[in-house]
Coordinates of C-alpha atoms in Angstrom, one line a residue:
M1 CA 163.0 87.0 160.2
A2 CA 163.4 90.5 161.6
T3 CA 159.3 90.8 162.3
G4 CA 159.9 87.8 164.3
A5 CA 162.7 89.1 166.5
L6 CA 160.9 92.4 166.5
E7 CA 157.8 90.3 168.4
S8 CA 160.1 88.0 170.5
L9 CA 162.3 91.2 172.1
E10 CA 158.6 92.7 172.5
R11 CA 157.5 89.7 174.8
E12 CA 160.6 89.8 176.4
I13 CA 160.4 93.5 177.6
E14 CA 156.6 92.2 178.5
R15 CA 157.6 89.5 180.3
I16 CA 159.9 91.1 182.7
G17 CA 158.5 94.4 183.3
A18 CA 158.4 98.5 181.9
R19 CA 160.7 100.7 184.3
P20 CA 160.2 104.0 184.6
P21 CA 163.1 105.2 182.8
V22 CA 166.3 106.4 185.0
A23 CA 167.2 109.9 185.7
A24 CA 170.8 111.0 185.3
P25 CA 172.5 112.3 187.8
A26 CA 173.4 116.4 187.1
P27 CA 176.9 116.1 186.7
A28 CA 178.9 118.1 188.9
V29 CA 180.4 121.2 187.9
V30 CA 183.0 123.7 187.9
S31 CA 182.1 127.5 187.7
T32 CA 183.4 129.6 185.3
G33 CA 183.7 132.2 187.9
L34 CA 181.3 134.5 186.0
P35 CA 177.9 134.4 187.6
A36 CA 176.3 135.7 185.0
L37 CA 177.4 132.9 181.9
D38 CA 176.5 130.1 184.8
D39 CA 173.6 131.0 185.0
L40 CA 173.5 130.6 181.3
L41 CA 174.9 127.2 181.2
P42 CA 173.0 123.8 182.3
H43 CA 173.4 122.7 186.2
G44 CA 175.8 126.3 186.7
G45 CA 179.1 125.8 185.5
L46 CA 181.8 123.9 183.3
P47 CA 180.7 119.9 183.8
R48 CA 183.2 118.0 185.6
G49 CA 184.9 115.1 183.9
R50 CA 183.4 115.9 180.4
I51 CA 184.7 118.0 176.9
V52 CA 184.1 121.8 176.4
E53 CA 184.5 123.2 173.5
W54 CA 184.9 127.4 173.2
T55 CA 184.7 128.9 170.2
G56 CA 184.4 132.4 168.6
P57 CA 186.1 135.1 166.7
P58 CA 189.6 136.6 168.4
S59 CA 189.4 138.2 170.9
C60 CA 185.6 138.0 171.8
G61 CA 186.9 137.0 175.2
K62 CA 187.8 132.7 174.8
S63 CA 190.9 133.6 177.0
A64 CA 189.1 135.8 179.4
V65 CA 186.6 132.9 180.4
L66 CA 189.4 130.2 180.4
R67 CA 191.6 131.9 182.7
R68 CA 188.6 132.5 185.2
S69 CA 187.8 128.9 185.3
L70 CA 191.3 127.9 186.0
E71 CA 191.2 130.4 188.7
R72 CA 188.2 129.2 189.9
L73 CA 190.2 125.2 189.8
R74 CA 193.3 126.6 191.7
Q75 CA 191.6 128.5 194.3
G76 CA 189.6 125.4 195.2
G77 CA 193.6 124.1 195.4
E78 CA 193.1 122.0 192.4
S79 CA 195.8 121.2 189.4
V80 CA 195.5 122.5 185.8
A81 CA 197.4 121.6 182.6
L82 CA 197.5 124.1 179.5
I83 CA 198.4 122.7 176.5
D84 CA 199.7 125.9 174.2
G85 CA 198.8 124.2 171.3
S86 CA 198.9 127.2 168.5
G87 CA 202.6 128.0 170.2
G88 CA 200.9 131.5 170.3
L89 CA 200.3 132.1 174.5
Y90 CA 202.0 134.3 176.0
A91 CA 203.1 132.1 179.5
P92 CA 204.2 135.0 181.4
D93 CA 200.7 136.3 181.4
W94 CA 199.2 133.3 182.4
L95 CA 201.8 132.5 185.7
Q96 CA 200.4 134.5 187.7
L97 CA 197.6 132.5 187.7
V98 CA 196.0 132.3 191.6
P99 CA 198.5 130.3 193.5
G100 CA 197.2 127.1 194.7
E101 CA 197.7 124.0 196.6
G102 CA 197.8 122.1 193.3
E103 CA 200.2 122.0 190.3
F104 CA 199.8 124.8 187.5
W105 CA 201.4 123.5 184.2
I106 CA 202.0 125.5 181.1
V107 CA 202.8 122.8 178.0
R108 CA 204.1 123.4 174.5
P109 CA 204.2 120.7 172.1
G110 CA 205.8 121.1 169.1
S111 CA 202.4 120.0 167.1
A112 CA 198.9 120.5 166.5
G113 CA 199.3 116.4 166.5
E114 CA 201.4 116.5 169.6
A115 CA 199.2 119.0 171.6
A116 CA 195.9 116.4 171.2
W117 CA 198.7 113.3 172.5
C118 CA 199.5 115.4 175.6
A119 CA 196.2 116.5 176.4
D120 CA 194.8 112.7 176.1
L121 CA 197.9 111.3 178.5
L122 CA 197.1 114.5 181.4
L123 CA 193.8 113.9 181.3
R124 CA 194.5 110.1 181.4
S125 CA 196.8 110.5 184.4
G126 CA 193.9 112.0 186.1
A127 CA 196.0 114.6 188.2
F128 CA 194.3 117.3 186.8
G129 CA 190.7 119.2 187.7
A130 CA 191.2 120.6 184.1
V131 CA 192.9 120.0 181.1
A132 CA 192.5 123.3 178.3
L133 CA 193.8 122.8 174.9
R134 CA 194.4 125.8 173.2
V135 CA 194.7 126.5 169.6
D136 CA 194.2 129.4 167.3

């Protein structure tokens, strides 16, 4: 029975005619603010509208790269939100993020589950050029 369905599908594809695959357009990107890193990333930066996960050992520069990326967005006048899922962020260090036309929010939820919920809510709002969820 499966063979009959497969043959039927093949005949239908032949009837319609083969079409070359359509290449997906390159995603819009956000510069990390670090040209050497952008050169290593596909399409020259972080993909806009996609989830990006940075992992690494403590003190390897994850927060520094995040800060530079958010600064680039702020320079372009976009709003950004930083969710402190671990509660270990020293907010005054981040409050001096490059001024811009948009908003800069630091959100401190009470638990990891609430942090994920906050990220989802802020992403769905469409009001932010980036929503960063920081957990340690």
